[in-house]
mmCIF file of C-alpha atoms in Angstrom:
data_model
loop_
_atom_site.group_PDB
_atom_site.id
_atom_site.type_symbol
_atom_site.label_atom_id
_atom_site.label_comp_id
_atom_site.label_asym_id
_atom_site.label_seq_id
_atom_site.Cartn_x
_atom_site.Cartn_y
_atom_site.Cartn_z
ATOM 1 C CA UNK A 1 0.042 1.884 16.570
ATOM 2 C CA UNK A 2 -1.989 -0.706 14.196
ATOM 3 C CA UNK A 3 0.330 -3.142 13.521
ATOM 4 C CA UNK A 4 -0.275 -5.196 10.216
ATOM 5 C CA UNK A 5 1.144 -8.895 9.549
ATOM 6 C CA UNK A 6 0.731 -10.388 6.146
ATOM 7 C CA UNK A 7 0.972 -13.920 5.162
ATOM 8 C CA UNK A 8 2.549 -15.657 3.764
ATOM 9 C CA UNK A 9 5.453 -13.398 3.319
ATOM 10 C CA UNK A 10 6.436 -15.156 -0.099
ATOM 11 C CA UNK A 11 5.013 -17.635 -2.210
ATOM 12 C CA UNK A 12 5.507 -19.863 -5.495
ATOM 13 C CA UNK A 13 2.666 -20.157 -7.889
ATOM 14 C CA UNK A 14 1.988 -20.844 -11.260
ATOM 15 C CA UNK A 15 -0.530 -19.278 -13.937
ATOM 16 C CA UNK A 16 -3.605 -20.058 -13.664
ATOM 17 C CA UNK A 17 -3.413 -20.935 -9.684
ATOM 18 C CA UNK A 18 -5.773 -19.315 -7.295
ATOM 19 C CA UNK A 19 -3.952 -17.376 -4.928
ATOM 20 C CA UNK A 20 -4.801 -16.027 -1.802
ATOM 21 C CA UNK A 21 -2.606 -13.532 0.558
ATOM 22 C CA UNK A 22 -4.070 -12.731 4.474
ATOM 23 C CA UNK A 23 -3.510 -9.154 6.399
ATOM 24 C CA UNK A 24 -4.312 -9.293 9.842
ATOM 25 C CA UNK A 25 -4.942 -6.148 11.992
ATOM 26 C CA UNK A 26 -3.559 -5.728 15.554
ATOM 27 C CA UNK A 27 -7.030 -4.585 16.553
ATOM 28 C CA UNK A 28 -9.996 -3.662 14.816
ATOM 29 C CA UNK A 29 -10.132 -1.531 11.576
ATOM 30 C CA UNK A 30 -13.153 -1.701 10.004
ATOM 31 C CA UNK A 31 -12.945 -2.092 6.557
ATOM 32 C CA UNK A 32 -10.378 0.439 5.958
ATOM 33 C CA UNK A 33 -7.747 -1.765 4.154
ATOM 34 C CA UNK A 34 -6.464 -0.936 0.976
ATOM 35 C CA UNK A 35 -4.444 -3.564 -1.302
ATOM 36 C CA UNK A 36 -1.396 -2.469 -3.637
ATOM 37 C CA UNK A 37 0.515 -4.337 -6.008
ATOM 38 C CA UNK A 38 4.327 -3.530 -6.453
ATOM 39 C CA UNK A 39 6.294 -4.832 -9.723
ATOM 40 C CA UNK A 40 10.078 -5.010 -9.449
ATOM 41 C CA UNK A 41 11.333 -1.356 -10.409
ATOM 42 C CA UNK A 42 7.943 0.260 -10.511
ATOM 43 C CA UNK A 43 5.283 2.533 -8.729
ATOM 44 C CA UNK A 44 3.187 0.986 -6.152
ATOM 45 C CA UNK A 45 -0.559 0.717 -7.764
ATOM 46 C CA UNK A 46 -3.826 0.506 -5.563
ATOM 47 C CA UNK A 47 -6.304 -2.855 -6.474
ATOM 48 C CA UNK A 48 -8.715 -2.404 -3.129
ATOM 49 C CA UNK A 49 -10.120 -0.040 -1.029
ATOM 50 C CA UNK A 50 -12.303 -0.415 1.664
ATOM 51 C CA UNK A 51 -11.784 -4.333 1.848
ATOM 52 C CA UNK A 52 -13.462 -4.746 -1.118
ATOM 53 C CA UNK A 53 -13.919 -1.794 -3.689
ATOM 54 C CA UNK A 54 -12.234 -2.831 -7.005
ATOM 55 C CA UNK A 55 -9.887 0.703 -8.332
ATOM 56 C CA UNK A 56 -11.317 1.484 -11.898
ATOM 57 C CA UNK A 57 -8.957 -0.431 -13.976
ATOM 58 C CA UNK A 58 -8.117 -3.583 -11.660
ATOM 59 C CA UNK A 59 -9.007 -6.909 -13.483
ATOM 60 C CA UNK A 60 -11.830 -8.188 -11.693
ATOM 61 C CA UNK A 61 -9.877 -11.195 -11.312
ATOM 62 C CA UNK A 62 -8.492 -9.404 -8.080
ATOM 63 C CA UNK A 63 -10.817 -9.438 -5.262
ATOM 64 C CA UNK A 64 -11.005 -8.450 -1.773
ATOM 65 C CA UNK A 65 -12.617 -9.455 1.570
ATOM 66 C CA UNK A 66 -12.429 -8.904 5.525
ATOM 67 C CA UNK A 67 -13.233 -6.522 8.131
ATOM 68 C CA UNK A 68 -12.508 -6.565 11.836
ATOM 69 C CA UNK A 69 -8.937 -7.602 11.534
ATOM 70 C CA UNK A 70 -8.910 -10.536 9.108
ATOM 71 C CA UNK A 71 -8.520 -9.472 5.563
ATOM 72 C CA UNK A 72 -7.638 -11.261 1.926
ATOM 73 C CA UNK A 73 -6.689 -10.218 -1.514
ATOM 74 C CA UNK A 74 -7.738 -13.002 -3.843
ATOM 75 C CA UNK A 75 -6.341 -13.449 -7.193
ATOM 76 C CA UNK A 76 -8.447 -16.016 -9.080
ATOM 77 C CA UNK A 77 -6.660 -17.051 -11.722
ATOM 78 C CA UNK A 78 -2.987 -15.880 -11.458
ATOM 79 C CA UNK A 79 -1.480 -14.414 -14.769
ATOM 80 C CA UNK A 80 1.954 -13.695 -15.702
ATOM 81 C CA UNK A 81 1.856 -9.768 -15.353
ATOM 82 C CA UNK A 82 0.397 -10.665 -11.867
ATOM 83 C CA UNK A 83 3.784 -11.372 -10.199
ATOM 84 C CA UNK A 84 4.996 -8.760 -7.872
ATOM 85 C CA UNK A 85 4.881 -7.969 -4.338
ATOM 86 C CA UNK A 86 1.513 -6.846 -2.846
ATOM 87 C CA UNK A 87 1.184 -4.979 0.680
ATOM 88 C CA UNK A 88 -1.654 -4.147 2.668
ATOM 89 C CA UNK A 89 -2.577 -0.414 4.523
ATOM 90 C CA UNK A 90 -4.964 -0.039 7.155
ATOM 91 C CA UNK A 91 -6.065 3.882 7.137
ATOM 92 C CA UNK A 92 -8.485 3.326 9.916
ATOM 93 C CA UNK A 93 -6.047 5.288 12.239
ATOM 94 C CA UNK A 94 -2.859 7.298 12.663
ATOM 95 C CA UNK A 95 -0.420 6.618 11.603
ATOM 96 C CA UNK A 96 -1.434 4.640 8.577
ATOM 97 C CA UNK A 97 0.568 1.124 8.600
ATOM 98 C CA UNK A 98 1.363 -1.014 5.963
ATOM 99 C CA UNK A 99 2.287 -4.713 6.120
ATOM 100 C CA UNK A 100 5.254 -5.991 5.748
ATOM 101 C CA UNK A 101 4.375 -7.582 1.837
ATOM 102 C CA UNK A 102 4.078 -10.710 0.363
ATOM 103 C CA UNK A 103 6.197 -11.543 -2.811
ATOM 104 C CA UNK A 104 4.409 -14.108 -5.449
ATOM 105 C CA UNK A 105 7.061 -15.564 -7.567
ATOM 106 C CA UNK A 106 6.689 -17.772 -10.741
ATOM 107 C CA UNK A 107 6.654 -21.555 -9.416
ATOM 108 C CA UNK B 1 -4.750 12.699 -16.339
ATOM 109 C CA UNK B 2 -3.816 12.844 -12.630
ATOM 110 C CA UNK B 3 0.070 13.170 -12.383
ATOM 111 C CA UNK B 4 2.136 13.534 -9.575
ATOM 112 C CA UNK B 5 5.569 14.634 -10.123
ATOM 113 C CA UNK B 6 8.290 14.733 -6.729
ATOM 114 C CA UNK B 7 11.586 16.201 -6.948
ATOM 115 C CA UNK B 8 14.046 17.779 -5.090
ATOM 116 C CA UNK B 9 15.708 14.451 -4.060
ATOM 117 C CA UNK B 10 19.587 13.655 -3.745
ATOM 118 C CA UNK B 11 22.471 13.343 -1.433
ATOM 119 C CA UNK B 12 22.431 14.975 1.452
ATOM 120 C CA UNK B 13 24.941 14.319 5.126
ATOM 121 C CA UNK B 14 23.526 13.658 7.959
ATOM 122 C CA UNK B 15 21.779 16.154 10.350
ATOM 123 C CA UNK B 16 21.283 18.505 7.242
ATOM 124 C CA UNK B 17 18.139 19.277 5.565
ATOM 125 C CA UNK B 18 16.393 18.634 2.439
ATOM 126 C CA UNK B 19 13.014 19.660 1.509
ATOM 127 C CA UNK B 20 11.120 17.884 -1.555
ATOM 128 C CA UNK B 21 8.173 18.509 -3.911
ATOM 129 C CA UNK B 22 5.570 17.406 -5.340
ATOM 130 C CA UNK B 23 3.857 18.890 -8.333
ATOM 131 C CA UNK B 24 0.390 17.935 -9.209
ATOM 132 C CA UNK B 25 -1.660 17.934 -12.352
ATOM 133 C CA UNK B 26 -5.113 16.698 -13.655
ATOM 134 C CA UNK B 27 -7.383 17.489 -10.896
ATOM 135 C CA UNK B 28 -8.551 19.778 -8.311
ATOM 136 C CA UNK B 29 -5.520 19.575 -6.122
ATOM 137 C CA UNK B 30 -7.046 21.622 -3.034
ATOM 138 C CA UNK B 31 -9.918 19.353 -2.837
ATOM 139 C CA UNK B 32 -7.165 16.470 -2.109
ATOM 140 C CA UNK B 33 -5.156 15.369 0.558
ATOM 141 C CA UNK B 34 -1.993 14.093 0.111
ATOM 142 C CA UNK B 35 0.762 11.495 1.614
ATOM 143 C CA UNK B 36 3.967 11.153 1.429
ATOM 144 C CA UNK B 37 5.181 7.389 1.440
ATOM 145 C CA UNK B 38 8.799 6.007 1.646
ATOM 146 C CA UNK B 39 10.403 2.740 0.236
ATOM 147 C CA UNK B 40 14.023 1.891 1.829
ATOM 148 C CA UNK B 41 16.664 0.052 -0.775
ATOM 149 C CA UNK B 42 14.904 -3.527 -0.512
ATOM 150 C CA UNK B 43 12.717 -3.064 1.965
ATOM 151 C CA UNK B 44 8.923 -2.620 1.755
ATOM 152 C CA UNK B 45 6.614 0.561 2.218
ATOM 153 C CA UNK B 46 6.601 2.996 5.137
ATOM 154 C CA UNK B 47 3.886 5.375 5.733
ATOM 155 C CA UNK B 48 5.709 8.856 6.605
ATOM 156 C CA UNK B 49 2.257 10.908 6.694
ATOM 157 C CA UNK B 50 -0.325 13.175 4.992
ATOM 158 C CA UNK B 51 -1.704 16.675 5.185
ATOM 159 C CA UNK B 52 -5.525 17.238 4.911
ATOM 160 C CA UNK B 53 -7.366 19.393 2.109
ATOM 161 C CA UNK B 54 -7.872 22.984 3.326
ATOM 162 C CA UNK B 55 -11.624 21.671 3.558
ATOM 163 C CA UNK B 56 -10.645 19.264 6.740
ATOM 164 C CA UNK B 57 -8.369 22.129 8.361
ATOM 165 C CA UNK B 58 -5.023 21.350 6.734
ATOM 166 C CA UNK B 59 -3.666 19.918 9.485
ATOM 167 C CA UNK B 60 -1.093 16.898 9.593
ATOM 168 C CA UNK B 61 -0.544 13.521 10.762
ATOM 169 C CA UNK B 62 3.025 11.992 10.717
ATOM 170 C CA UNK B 63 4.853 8.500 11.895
ATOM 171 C CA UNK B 64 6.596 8.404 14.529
ATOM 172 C CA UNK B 65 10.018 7.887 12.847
ATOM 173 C CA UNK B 66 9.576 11.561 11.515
ATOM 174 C CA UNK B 67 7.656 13.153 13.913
ATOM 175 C CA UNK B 68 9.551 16.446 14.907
ATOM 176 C CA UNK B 69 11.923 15.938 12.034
ATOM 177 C CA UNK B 70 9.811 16.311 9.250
ATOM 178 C CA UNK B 71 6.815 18.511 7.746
ATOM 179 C CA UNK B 72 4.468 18.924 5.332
ATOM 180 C CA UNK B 73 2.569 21.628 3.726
ATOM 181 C CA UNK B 74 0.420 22.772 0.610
ATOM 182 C CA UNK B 75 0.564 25.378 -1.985
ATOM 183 C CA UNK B 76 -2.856 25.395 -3.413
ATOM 184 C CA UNK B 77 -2.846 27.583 -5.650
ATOM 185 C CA UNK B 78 0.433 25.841 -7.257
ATOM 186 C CA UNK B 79 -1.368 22.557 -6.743
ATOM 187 C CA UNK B 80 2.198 21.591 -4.920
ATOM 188 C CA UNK B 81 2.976 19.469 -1.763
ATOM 189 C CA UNK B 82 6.067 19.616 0.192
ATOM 190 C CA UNK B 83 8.076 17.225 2.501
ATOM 191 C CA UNK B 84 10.691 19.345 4.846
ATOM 192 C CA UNK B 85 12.866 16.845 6.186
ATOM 193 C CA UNK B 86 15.342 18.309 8.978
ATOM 194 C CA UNK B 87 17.590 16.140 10.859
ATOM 195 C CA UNK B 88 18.113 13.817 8.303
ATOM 196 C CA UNK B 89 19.617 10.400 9.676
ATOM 197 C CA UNK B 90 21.380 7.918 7.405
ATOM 198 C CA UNK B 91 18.129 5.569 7.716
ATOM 199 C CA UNK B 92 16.006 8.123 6.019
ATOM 200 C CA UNK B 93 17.748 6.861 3.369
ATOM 201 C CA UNK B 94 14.682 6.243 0.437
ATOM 202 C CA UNK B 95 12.955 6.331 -2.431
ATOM 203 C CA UNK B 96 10.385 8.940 -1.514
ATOM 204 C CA UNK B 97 6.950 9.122 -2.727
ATOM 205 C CA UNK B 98 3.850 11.331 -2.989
ATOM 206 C CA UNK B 99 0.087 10.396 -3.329
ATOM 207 C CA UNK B 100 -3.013 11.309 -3.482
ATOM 208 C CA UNK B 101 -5.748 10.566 -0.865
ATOM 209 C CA UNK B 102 -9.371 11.185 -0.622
ATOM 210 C CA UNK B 103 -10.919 13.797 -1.746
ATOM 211 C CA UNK B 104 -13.689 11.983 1.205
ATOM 212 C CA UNK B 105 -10.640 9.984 3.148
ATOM 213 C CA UNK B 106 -13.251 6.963 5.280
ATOM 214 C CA UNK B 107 -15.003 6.597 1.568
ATOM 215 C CA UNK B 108 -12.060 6.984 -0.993
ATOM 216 C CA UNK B 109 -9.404 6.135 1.295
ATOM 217 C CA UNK B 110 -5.445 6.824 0.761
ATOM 218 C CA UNK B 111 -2.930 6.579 -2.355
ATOM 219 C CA UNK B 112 -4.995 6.084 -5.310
ATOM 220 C CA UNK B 113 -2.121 7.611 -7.477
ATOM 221 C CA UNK B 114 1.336 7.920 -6.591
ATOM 222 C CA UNK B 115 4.210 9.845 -8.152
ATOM 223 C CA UNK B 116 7.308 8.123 -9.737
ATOM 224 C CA UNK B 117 9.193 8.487 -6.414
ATOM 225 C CA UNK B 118 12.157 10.269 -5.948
ATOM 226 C CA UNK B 119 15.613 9.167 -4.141
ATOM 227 C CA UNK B 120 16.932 10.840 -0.750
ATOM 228 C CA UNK B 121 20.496 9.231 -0.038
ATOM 229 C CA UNK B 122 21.463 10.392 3.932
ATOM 230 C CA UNK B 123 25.191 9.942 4.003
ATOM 231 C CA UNK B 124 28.610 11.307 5.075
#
């Protein structure tokens, strides 16, 4: 199995900060990495897909990058509905695996 | 509007079964696969697996933590997915969720919309 390690697994940061959260692939996916953002209490939403396709919706202050097994979600300038926990999914093979999330809390 | 509704959640003891639903609205459903995706209490997500549109064979793909135990399967023409979860052990114990993948899975890729998730508590 893919195994997927994000980093860091928490962080502090304050509006307006540029933020920027890693996924690293056990072995070589491609580009198939997805990004979702989690808000305490909520649904899971998707931001990415394939690295770096922004979902119809997504601020375009989210962006993505990577392929191989190096990946980032950037946020460029961080607002206060942007707080949450974000996770990464490689769906270049079975069984899909998610990372383990990264939590960005208000600084 | 896409919506995905699950349901059939609850309590259940361990080694029983529980089989759950979810109910799909605003698209083509058969031209769709579809996941099913768990969340632990505090704990982040877990991929439990998917079942292809009729188009790609149907066929399944599961984790390995389910494999055996659980199953899923379509109802096209009541644009419905299922999760049949046998064996149920006290660490199934989640907030289970359904999604939609595809319709071209290396293109589109996985989970685009989710359901509101419902709650499987395994215990005695």
């Amino acid at each position: 199995d893919i195994q997927m390690t994000q980093s860091p697994s928490a962080m502090s940061a304050s509006v307006g900060d540029r933020v920027t959260i890693t996924c690293r692939a056990s072995q070589g996916i491609s580009n198939y990495l997805a990004w979702f953002q989690q808000k305490p209490g909520k649904v899971p939403k998707r931001l990415i897909y394939a690295s770096s396709s922004l979902q119809s919706g997504v601020p375009s202050r989210f962006s993505g990058s990577g392929s191989g097994t190096e990946f980032t979600l950037t946020i460029s300038s961080l607002q206060p509905e942007d707080f949450a926990t974000y996770y990464c999914l490689q769906h270049n093979s079975y069984p899909l695996t998610f990372g383990g999330g990264t939590k960005v809390e208000i600084k | 509007e896409v919506q995905l509704v699950e349901s059939g959640g609850g309590l259940v003891q361990p080694g029983r079964s529980l089989r759950l639903s979810c109910t799909a609205s605003g698209f083509t459903f058969g031209d769709y696969a579809m996941s099913w995706v768990r969340q632990a209490p505090g704990k982040g997500l877990e991929w439990v697996g998917f079942i292809r549109s009729k188009a790609y064979g149907g066929t399944t793909e599961y984790a390995a933590s389910v494999k055996g135990r659980f199953t899923i399967s379509r109802d096209d023409s009541k644009s419905i997915a299922y999760l049949q979860m046998n064996s149920l052990k006290t660490e199934d114990t989640a907030v289970y969720y359904c999604t939609r993948d595809g319709p071209a899975l290396r293109r589109d890729g996985y989970s685009d919309y989710w359901g509101q998730g419902t709650l499987v508590t395994v215990s005695s």
